[in-house]
Structure formats: C-alpha cells, structure tokens
mmCIF file of C-alpha atoms and ligand atoms in Angstrom:
data_model
loop_
_atom_site.group_PDB
_atom_site.id
_atom_site.type_symbol
_atom_site.label_atom_id
_atom_site.label_comp_id
_atom_site.label_asym_id
_atom_site.label_seq_id
_atom_site.Cartn_x
_atom_site.Cartn_y
_atom_site.Cartn_z
ATOM 1 C CA MET A 1 18.637 26.440 -12.768
ATOM 2 C CA GLN A 2 18.159 30.056 -13.928
ATOM 3 C CA GLY A 3 20.781 32.295 -15.426
ATOM 4 C CA GLN A 4 23.328 31.966 -18.148
ATOM 5 C CA PRO A 5 26.776 30.263 -18.309
ATOM 6 C CA VAL A 6 29.400 32.538 -16.781
ATOM 7 C CA GLN A 7 32.001 34.059 -19.078
ATOM 8 C CA ARG A 8 35.461 33.267 -17.742
ATOM 9 C CA VAL A 9 39.090 33.970 -18.403
ATOM 10 C CA VAL A 10 41.323 31.072 -17.134
ATOM 11 C CA PHE A 11 44.970 31.830 -16.386
ATOM 12 C CA ASP A 12 45.652 28.826 -14.145
ATOM 13 C CA GLU A 13 44.146 25.292 -14.048
ATOM 14 C CA ARG A 14 43.312 25.831 -10.394
ATOM 15 C CA PHE A 15 40.599 28.203 -11.525
ATOM 16 C CA GLU A 16 38.643 25.285 -13.181
ATOM 17 C CA ARG A 17 37.657 24.066 -9.754
ATOM 18 C CA LEU A 18 37.022 27.522 -8.286
ATOM 19 C CA VAL A 19 34.681 28.609 -11.109
ATOM 20 C CA PRO A 20 33.772 25.532 -13.220
ATOM 21 C CA ALA A 21 32.947 25.899 -16.888
ATOM 22 C CA GLY A 22 29.205 26.279 -17.196
ATOM 23 C CA ALA A 23 28.743 27.842 -13.809
ATOM 24 C CA ARG A 24 25.558 29.836 -13.844
ATOM 25 C CA LEU A 25 25.535 33.593 -13.655
ATOM 26 C CA GLU A 26 22.285 35.064 -12.427
ATOM 27 C CA HIS A 27 21.093 38.684 -12.710
ATOM 28 C CA LEU A 28 19.221 39.326 -9.401
ATOM 29 C CA ALA A 29 18.492 43.039 -9.341
ATOM 30 C CA SER A 30 19.120 46.194 -11.408
ATOM 31 C CA GLY A 31 18.422 49.891 -11.560
ATOM 32 C CA ALA A 32 21.130 51.049 -9.142
ATOM 33 C CA ALA A 33 23.227 54.199 -9.787
ATOM 34 C CA TRP A 34 26.273 52.564 -8.131
ATOM 35 C CA ALA A 35 25.826 49.230 -6.450
ATOM 36 C CA GLU A 36 28.156 48.376 -3.590
ATOM 37 C CA GLY A 37 28.622 46.852 -0.166
ATOM 38 C CA PRO A 38 26.889 43.475 -0.159
ATOM 39 C CA VAL A 39 26.549 41.394 2.993
ATOM 40 C CA TYR A 40 25.000 37.958 3.271
ATOM 41 C CA LEU A 41 22.557 37.167 6.151
ATOM 42 C CA PRO A 42 22.641 33.385 6.669
ATOM 43 C CA ASP A 43 19.517 33.250 8.839
ATOM 44 C CA GLU A 44 17.463 34.882 6.149
ATOM 45 C CA ASP A 45 19.226 33.667 2.998
ATOM 46 C CA ALA A 46 19.278 37.383 2.162
ATOM 47 C CA VAL A 47 21.709 39.921 0.783
ATOM 48 C CA ILE A 48 21.698 43.554 1.965
ATOM 49 C CA TRP A 49 23.472 45.868 -0.534
ATOM 50 C CA SER A 50 23.886 49.559 -1.231
ATOM 51 C CA ASP A 51 23.072 51.822 -4.112
ATOM 52 C CA VAL A 52 25.551 54.443 -2.897
ATOM 53 C CA ARG A 53 24.830 57.117 -5.488
ATOM 54 C CA GLY A 54 21.111 56.338 -5.518
ATOM 55 C CA ASP A 55 21.121 56.790 -1.725
ATOM 56 C CA ARG A 56 19.234 53.578 -1.024
ATOM 57 C CA VAL A 57 19.873 50.320 0.733
ATOM 58 C CA HIS A 58 18.361 47.177 -0.802
ATOM 59 C CA ARG A 59 17.493 43.725 0.526
ATOM 60 C CA TRP A 60 17.365 40.712 -1.764
ATOM 61 C CA THR A 61 16.033 37.285 -0.939
ATOM 62 C CA ALA A 62 15.625 34.193 -3.129
ATOM 63 C CA SER A 63 11.923 33.996 -2.217
ATOM 64 C CA ALA A 64 10.894 37.613 -2.407
ATOM 65 C CA GLY A 65 13.384 39.178 -4.830
ATOM 66 C CA ASP A 66 14.743 42.646 -4.399
ATOM 67 C CA ALA A 67 13.181 45.583 -2.532
ATOM 68 C CA ALA A 68 14.333 48.887 -1.029
ATOM 69 C CA LEU A 69 15.165 48.545 2.670
ATOM 70 C CA PHE A 70 16.049 52.187 3.430
ATOM 71 C CA THR A 71 15.288 55.203 1.234
ATOM 72 C CA PRO A 72 17.124 57.432 1.751
ATOM 73 C CA GLY A 73 19.952 55.211 2.842
ATOM 74 C CA ASP A 74 22.384 57.740 4.359
ATOM 75 C CA PHE A 75 24.627 57.023 1.390
ATOM 76 C CA ALA A 76 25.544 53.640 2.864
ATOM 77 C CA ASN A 77 28.431 51.778 1.274
ATOM 78 C CA GLY A 78 30.153 48.703 2.706
ATOM 79 C CA HIS A 79 28.353 46.210 5.083
ATOM 80 C CA THR A 80 29.410 43.327 7.196
ATOM 81 C CA LEU A 81 28.220 41.326 10.209
ATOM 82 C CA ASP A 82 29.558 41.691 13.751
ATOM 83 C CA ARG A 83 30.254 38.815 16.134
ATOM 84 C CA ASP A 84 26.641 38.757 17.169
ATOM 85 C CA GLY A 85 25.375 38.580 13.609
ATOM 86 C CA ARG A 86 24.198 42.182 13.548
ATOM 87 C CA VAL A 87 24.663 44.253 10.391
ATOM 88 C CA LEU A 88 27.280 46.986 10.483
ATOM 89 C CA ALA A 89 27.134 49.662 7.706
ATOM 90 C CA CYS A 90 29.566 52.297 6.499
ATOM 91 C CA GLU A 91 27.532 55.497 5.950
ATOM 92 C CA HIS A 92 28.970 58.348 3.934
ATOM 93 C CA GLY A 93 25.936 60.570 4.786
ATOM 94 C CA ARG A 94 26.508 60.532 8.579
ATOM 95 C CA ARG A 95 30.217 59.802 8.196
ATOM 96 C CA ARG A 96 30.026 56.882 10.565
ATOM 97 C CA ILE A 97 29.897 53.153 11.171
ATOM 98 C CA ALA A 98 26.345 52.252 12.042
ATOM 99 C CA ARG A 99 24.801 49.152 13.575
ATOM 100 C CA TYR A 100 21.339 47.722 12.797
ATOM 101 C CA GLU A 101 19.377 47.283 16.032
ATOM 102 C CA ALA A 102 16.549 44.817 16.659
ATOM 103 C CA ASP A 103 13.977 47.630 16.719
ATOM 104 C CA GLY A 104 14.779 48.696 13.177
ATOM 105 C CA THR A 105 16.867 51.756 14.024
ATOM 106 C CA ARG A 106 20.501 52.282 13.207
ATOM 107 C CA THR A 107 22.846 53.529 15.910
ATOM 108 C CA THR A 108 26.364 55.050 15.733
ATOM 109 C CA VAL A 109 29.239 52.713 16.428
ATOM 110 C CA VAL A 110 31.889 55.311 15.711
ATOM 111 C CA ASP A 111 32.006 58.607 13.828
ATOM 112 C CA ARG A 112 35.049 60.436 15.187
ATOM 113 C CA HIS A 113 38.752 59.999 15.746
ATOM 114 C CA GLU A 114 40.025 62.179 18.592
ATOM 115 C CA ASN A 115 37.078 64.524 18.255
ATOM 116 C CA ARG A 116 37.445 64.997 14.492
ATOM 117 C CA ARG A 117 34.794 63.614 12.210
ATOM 118 C CA LEU A 118 35.659 60.702 9.926
ATOM 119 C CA ASN A 119 35.805 61.359 6.192
ATOM 120 C CA SER A 120 33.309 58.813 4.904
ATOM 121 C CA PRO A 121 33.819 55.218 5.961
ATOM 122 C CA ASN A 122 33.817 53.007 2.879
ATOM 123 C CA ASP A 123 34.246 49.342 3.735
ATOM 124 C CA LEU A 124 34.724 47.260 6.921
ATOM 125 C CA VAL A 125 35.511 43.864 8.333
ATOM 126 C CA VAL A 126 35.187 42.394 11.841
ATOM 127 C CA ALA A 127 38.045 40.327 13.228
ATOM 128 C CA SER A 128 37.420 37.276 15.434
ATOM 129 C CA ASP A 129 38.336 39.356 18.540
ATOM 130 C CA GLY A 130 35.409 41.633 17.672
ATOM 131 C CA ALA A 131 37.584 44.583 16.473
ATOM 132 C CA VAL A 132 36.136 46.548 13.558
ATOM 133 C CA TRP A 133 38.631 47.413 10.865
ATOM 134 C CA PHE A 134 37.487 49.981 8.321
ATOM 135 C CA THR A 135 38.769 52.311 5.576
ATOM 136 C CA ASP A 136 37.992 56.058 5.402
ATOM 137 C CA PRO A 137 38.684 57.595 1.989
ATOM 138 C CA PRO A 138 37.104 60.926 0.963
ATOM 139 C CA TYR A 139 34.560 59.749 -1.665
ATOM 140 C CA GLY A 140 31.552 60.755 0.434
ATOM 141 C CA ILE A 141 32.749 64.331 1.087
ATOM 142 C CA LEU A 142 34.326 65.274 -2.264
ATOM 143 C CA ASP A 143 30.966 66.426 -3.623
ATOM 144 C CA ASP A 144 27.269 65.604 -3.204
ATOM 145 C CA THR A 145 27.295 62.605 -5.579
ATOM 146 C CA GLU A 146 27.597 59.967 -2.855
ATOM 147 C CA GLY A 147 27.388 61.937 0.318
ATOM 148 C CA HIS A 148 27.617 65.604 1.403
ATOM 149 C CA ALA A 149 30.514 67.859 0.273
ATOM 150 C CA ALA A 150 32.716 68.892 3.177
ATOM 151 C CA GLU A 151 36.287 69.457 4.175
ATOM 152 C CA SER A 152 38.204 66.587 5.684
ATOM 153 C CA GLU A 153 38.695 67.103 9.413
ATOM 154 C CA LEU A 154 41.358 64.351 9.596
ATOM 155 C CA GLY A 155 43.761 65.687 6.985
ATOM 156 C CA GLY A 156 44.300 62.193 5.604
ATOM 157 C CA CYS A 157 42.702 58.906 4.775
ATOM 158 C CA PHE A 158 43.483 55.958 7.063
ATOM 159 C CA VAL A 159 42.735 52.343 7.893
ATOM 160 C CA PHE A 160 41.211 52.366 11.384
ATOM 161 C CA ARG A 161 40.852 49.705 14.054
ATOM 162 C CA LEU A 162 38.078 49.998 16.639
ATOM 163 C CA ASP A 163 38.768 47.849 19.655
ATOM 164 C CA ARG A 164 35.634 46.118 20.880
ATOM 165 C CA ASP A 165 36.631 45.941 24.521
ATOM 166 C CA THR A 166 38.067 49.415 25.082
ATOM 167 C CA GLY A 167 36.121 51.315 22.386
ATOM 168 C CA ARG A 168 39.336 52.951 21.334
ATOM 169 C CA LEU A 169 39.758 53.956 17.682
ATOM 170 C CA THR A 170 43.307 53.844 16.424
ATOM 171 C CA ILE A 171 44.968 54.524 13.049
ATOM 172 C CA ALA A 172 46.147 51.159 11.822
ATOM 173 C CA SER A 173 47.757 52.409 8.643
ATOM 174 C CA ASP A 174 48.545 55.674 6.851
ATOM 175 C CA ALA A 175 50.250 53.845 4.026
ATOM 176 C CA MET A 176 47.570 54.533 1.427
ATOM 177 C CA VAL A 177 46.197 57.632 -0.263
ATOM 178 C CA HIS A 178 42.624 56.303 -0.671
ATOM 179 C CA PRO A 179 42.176 53.016 1.302
ATOM 180 C CA ASN A 180 39.037 51.265 0.145
ATOM 181 C CA GLY A 181 38.268 47.473 0.218
ATOM 182 C CA LEU A 182 39.724 45.244 2.925
ATOM 183 C CA ALA A 183 39.625 41.607 3.975
ATOM 184 C CA PHE A 184 41.593 39.206 6.241
ATOM 185 C CA SER A 185 43.338 36.012 5.199
ATOM 186 C CA PRO A 186 41.560 32.900 6.716
ATOM 187 C CA ASP A 187 43.878 32.773 9.783
ATOM 188 C CA GLU A 188 43.800 36.647 10.141
ATOM 189 C CA SER A 189 47.606 36.798 9.848
ATOM 190 C CA VAL A 190 47.320 39.040 6.809
ATOM 191 C CA LEU A 191 45.046 42.072 6.086
ATOM 192 C CA TYR A 192 44.574 43.031 2.458
ATOM 193 C CA VAL A 193 43.654 46.657 1.744
ATOM 194 C CA SER A 194 43.143 48.237 -1.645
ATOM 195 C CA ASP A 195 44.231 51.791 -2.559
ATOM 196 C CA THR A 196 41.953 53.211 -5.232
ATOM 197 C CA SER A 197 43.803 56.493 -5.653
ATOM 198 C CA GLY A 198 46.043 55.299 -8.464
ATOM 199 C CA ALA A 199 48.695 57.537 -6.939
ATOM 200 C CA ARG A 200 51.435 55.123 -5.857
ATOM 201 C CA ILE A 201 51.807 52.801 -8.860
ATOM 202 C CA GLU A 202 53.533 53.627 -12.105
ATOM 203 C CA GLY A 203 51.037 54.290 -14.877
ATOM 204 C CA GLY A 204 48.367 55.324 -12.366
ATOM 205 C CA HIS A 205 47.184 51.702 -11.824
ATOM 206 C CA HIS A 206 45.437 50.811 -8.589
ATOM 207 C CA HIS A 207 46.714 48.170 -6.201
ATOM 208 C CA ILE A 208 46.088 45.979 -3.211
ATOM 209 C CA LEU A 209 48.510 46.023 -0.320
ATOM 210 C CA ALA A 210 49.037 43.133 2.078
ATOM 211 C CA PHE A 211 49.935 43.805 5.738
ATOM 212 C CA ASP A 212 51.058 41.378 8.467
ATOM 213 C CA VAL A 213 48.671 41.560 11.462
ATOM 214 C CA VAL A 214 50.841 41.635 14.582
ATOM 215 C CA ASP A 215 50.689 42.376 18.350
ATOM 216 C CA GLY A 216 47.829 39.905 18.977
ATOM 217 C CA GLY A 217 45.664 41.348 16.194
ATOM 218 C CA ARG A 218 46.109 44.952 17.213
ATOM 219 C CA ARG A 219 48.657 46.346 14.711
ATOM 220 C CA LEU A 220 49.693 46.181 11.034
ATOM 221 C CA ALA A 221 53.229 45.779 9.787
ATOM 222 C CA ASN A 222 55.286 45.177 6.694
ATOM 223 C CA PRO A 223 53.074 46.649 3.931
ATOM 224 C CA ARG A 224 53.844 45.276 0.488
ATOM 225 C CA THR A 225 52.187 45.321 -2.931
ATOM 226 C CA PHE A 226 49.998 42.222 -3.273
ATOM 227 C CA ALA A 227 48.446 42.916 -6.698
ATOM 228 C CA VAL A 228 48.322 45.611 -9.312
ATOM 229 C CA MET A 229 44.868 45.888 -10.853
ATOM 230 C CA LYS A 230 44.207 46.066 -14.543
ATOM 231 C CA PRO A 231 41.692 46.983 -15.730
ATOM 232 C CA GLY A 232 39.950 49.155 -13.144
ATOM 233 C CA PHE A 233 40.445 48.953 -9.359
ATOM 234 C CA ALA A 234 39.819 46.673 -6.382
ATOM 235 C CA ASP A 235 36.931 48.556 -4.821
ATOM 236 C CA GLY A 236 35.909 45.608 -2.596
ATOM 237 C CA PHE A 237 36.894 41.925 -2.163
ATOM 238 C CA ARG A 238 36.461 38.810 -0.084
ATOM 239 C CA VAL A 239 38.660 35.793 0.710
ATOM 240 C CA ASP A 240 37.721 32.146 0.428
ATOM 241 C CA VAL A 241 38.628 29.350 2.868
ATOM 242 C CA GLU A 242 41.733 28.503 0.775
ATOM 243 C CA GLY A 243 43.015 31.996 1.035
ATOM 244 C CA ASN A 244 42.228 33.173 -2.501
ATOM 245 C CA VAL A 245 41.222 36.804 -2.912
ATOM 246 C CA TRP A 246 38.121 37.470 -5.013
ATOM 247 C CA THR A 247 38.266 41.120 -6.008
ATOM 248 C CA SER A 248 36.188 43.424 -8.035
ATOM 249 C CA ALA A 249 37.801 44.928 -11.161
ATOM 250 C CA GLY A 250 36.905 46.952 -14.239
ATOM 251 C CA ASP A 251 35.779 43.787 -16.177
ATOM 252 C CA GLY A 252 34.361 41.641 -13.373
ATOM 253 C CA ILE A 253 35.885 39.539 -10.568
ATOM 254 C CA HIS A 254 39.543 38.636 -10.517
ATOM 255 C CA VAL A 255 40.653 35.662 -8.371
ATOM 256 C CA LEU A 256 44.179 35.794 -6.882
ATOM 257 C CA ASP A 257 45.956 33.100 -4.958
ATOM 258 C CA PRO A 258 47.570 33.943 -1.584
ATOM 259 C CA ARG A 259 50.821 34.944 -3.316
ATOM 260 C CA GLY A 260 48.961 37.376 -5.619
ATOM 261 C CA VAL A 261 49.045 35.189 -8.746
ATOM 262 C CA GLU A 262 45.950 35.694 -10.811
ATOM 263 C CA LEU A 263 44.125 32.482 -11.431
ATOM 264 C CA GLY A 264 41.249 33.623 -13.593
ATOM 265 C CA ARG A 265 38.389 36.059 -14.049
ATOM 266 C CA ILE A 266 34.587 36.079 -13.986
ATOM 267 C CA LEU A 267 33.626 38.520 -16.702
ATOM 268 C CA LEU A 268 30.645 40.760 -16.275
ATOM 269 C CA PRO A 269 29.021 43.301 -18.622
ATOM 270 C CA GLU A 270 29.410 45.987 -15.923
ATOM 271 C CA THR A 271 32.231 47.287 -13.774
ATOM 272 C CA ALA A 272 32.222 45.267 -10.538
ATOM 273 C CA SER A 273 32.516 47.006 -7.160
ATOM 274 C CA ASN A 274 32.356 44.299 -4.503
ATOM 275 C CA CYS A 275 31.284 40.776 -3.649
ATOM 276 C CA VAL A 276 30.325 38.437 -0.774
ATOM 277 C CA PHE A 277 30.083 34.674 -0.365
ATOM 278 C CA GLY A 278 26.712 33.353 0.655
ATOM 279 C CA GLY A 279 24.001 30.899 -0.051
ATOM 280 C CA PRO A 280 23.095 27.933 2.228
ATOM 281 C CA ASP A 281 26.380 26.195 1.411
ATOM 282 C CA GLY A 282 28.554 29.350 1.231
ATOM 283 C CA ARG A 283 29.355 28.702 -2.402
ATOM 284 C CA ARG A 284 27.302 31.383 -4.025
ATOM 285 C CA LEU A 285 29.256 34.565 -4.820
ATOM 286 C CA PHE A 286 27.025 37.649 -4.812
ATOM 287 C CA ILE A 287 28.520 40.540 -6.865
ATOM 288 C CA THR A 288 27.588 44.240 -6.935
ATOM 289 C CA ALA A 289 28.393 45.769 -10.297
ATOM 290 C CA THR A 290 27.425 49.305 -11.355
ATOM 291 C CA SER A 291 23.599 48.976 -11.794
ATOM 292 C CA SER A 292 23.104 45.443 -10.649
ATOM 293 C CA LEU A 293 23.343 42.561 -8.166
ATOM 294 C CA TRP A 294 24.546 39.285 -9.730
ATOM 295 C CA SER A 295 25.416 35.843 -8.382
ATOM 296 C CA VAL A 296 27.615 32.967 -9.502
ATOM 297 C CA GLU A 297 27.721 29.409 -8.125
ATOM 298 C CA VAL A 298 31.374 28.761 -7.267
ATOM 299 C CA GLY A 299 33.461 25.833 -6.164
ATOM 300 C CA VAL A 300 34.734 27.073 -2.780
ATOM 301 C CA ARG A 301 33.252 28.632 0.331
ATOM 302 C CA GLY A 302 34.022 32.062 1.608
ATOM 303 C CA VAL A 303 35.943 32.479 4.892
ATOM 304 C CA ALA A 304 33.644 31.204 7.607
ATOM 305 C CA THR A 305 32.308 33.694 10.096
ATOM 306 C CA PRO A 306 32.242 31.471 13.215
ATOM 307 C CA TRP A 307 29.862 33.688 15.119
ATOM 308 C CA VAL A 308 26.976 33.167 12.702
HETATM 309 MG MG1 MG B 1 34.536 50.428 -1.644
#
C-alpha cells in the first residue's frame, strides 16, 4: 500500500475504529490554487474535484491518475450526484447549478430565484426525494479571485431547496450570513449547514448549524448550533452511515458524533476544504485541501446513495 501513516488526534476511543492507527494517507494530486468540491463516481472509481481559484475541474482515477477535465471550469465549486447518478456542479462563474449531460455538455439546472440571479452556489446535496439543497454565499462575486465581481441581486445569502417535481426554488433558511457546506443525517431528519462568515459566534469562530427537516422533507425548522470550529472553518463535510460528521477544518478533518462531540482529527499539512467517501467499499475518504487531493482509508462507510 502506498502513502504514509496518517497523523491523528484522538479525543474519544470511538475514533480508533473510525480512523485506525496506521491508516494510510495518500497524496493523489497537487498544484491547485484552491481545491474543493470532490464527488465520487462509483461506476468509474473516479473523483471529480474543483480547483476553484485555478478555474479548473479535475478528474482523478486510481488507474490513470489526475488530469484536467474542464479548463476553464466556470469556477466550479461543490459537486454531487443526482438520483440518476449524473454529476451536479455549483458554478460561481455562471452563478448556477449545472448538470453534466451524456454528450459532454453542462446544462443549467437553476440560476435564478424569482428572476434574480443567484450569488454563487457553493455546495449542494440531493435528498432521496430528488430535491436539490444548496448554499449560495457571495464568494464568487466578491471579486474576480474565484468568479466574477458583481453585486448581489438577492440581497442576502440563503439555503435553497429546488423541488424536483415542481421545479420550484424556495428559500429554506435565511439563518446564516454565509451558508457554505451542507449534508443530511443518514435518515434525512437533520440537515447540517455551516456558516463561514464568523459573524454569529463570539470570538469570530465559524460554526455548523443543525436543522430539523420537516413537512415531508420540504422545510427546515429549529436551527441550533451543532459545532463551533477551531481552528479554521467547516467549508465542506460529509456524514457516515453511523451519523458522524466528517468536516474540513484549518488543520485537517474533524470527526463529530451526531451530538456534536468531537471524536478525533485527521491532521493534514494543508487547510482542508471538503471531503467525500468513496472507493469500491465506500471506506476511502477523499479530501480536498488547499493545493491537493488526498485520501485516507477509514473504518466506516459514507451515507449510501441508494440511486447509484
Ligand atoms: Mg464550500
């Protein structure tokens, strides 16, 4: 096996099973200006990921290594799969959610709310009813670093829900200043969303909120602080089948149990931005971190996506 033993911080003995001592950390790709948005494609044993500030989208496979998939990449950020296994992308450049089509093109899924352009969709997740939930902070319109400088047409930054059946886009939450990463609990009763503004927590720390998902999966209720992040912020995260939240942070990946208790950390030499479970057995955690794509073999699978 390639790689090096992972560096860990263990706060709780449960972490020993989740990330065993001696688990191998592999460095898969480098050279990005700001790596983000990984999605795992089970049919291809591949990872598509973004270099947001480098304006490229990459594709990594175990057999062929890493290569540019789109250059320029419309300042793509978060990716996920829809119920049909197609790739959905958040694109700062076109301020939209895009879908990869079989002919190699990317089409617009949504780019407006009530005739006003979105800010710059950042990250997204698809519920089992096919609804697309995504965050829309301003990072792609603040300047030209990871998008195109522009005024916000919405006058705020929201969590949105796009109903698959009606095509209706609704504001699911206005409780955050800069909503960013998001993920469901395994039974979809809870949606976790990070706020990377640092505006609402004493000391300027960033946090993750938890919401109850109510009304048959259509609405959020009861926002509460799930975790306060130190160091850094929870740019993106995923949930395993046991309900633990694996979140990016300033020093690597922090693993939190469903009550928000931190179990341990995977330390990385770069600031982590996001992660995704993959590999043939679902126990390989792919991590985007500043310049690089990494992976760690872990002891638990990510939440299953039953449509792939
Ligand atoms: Mg993000």
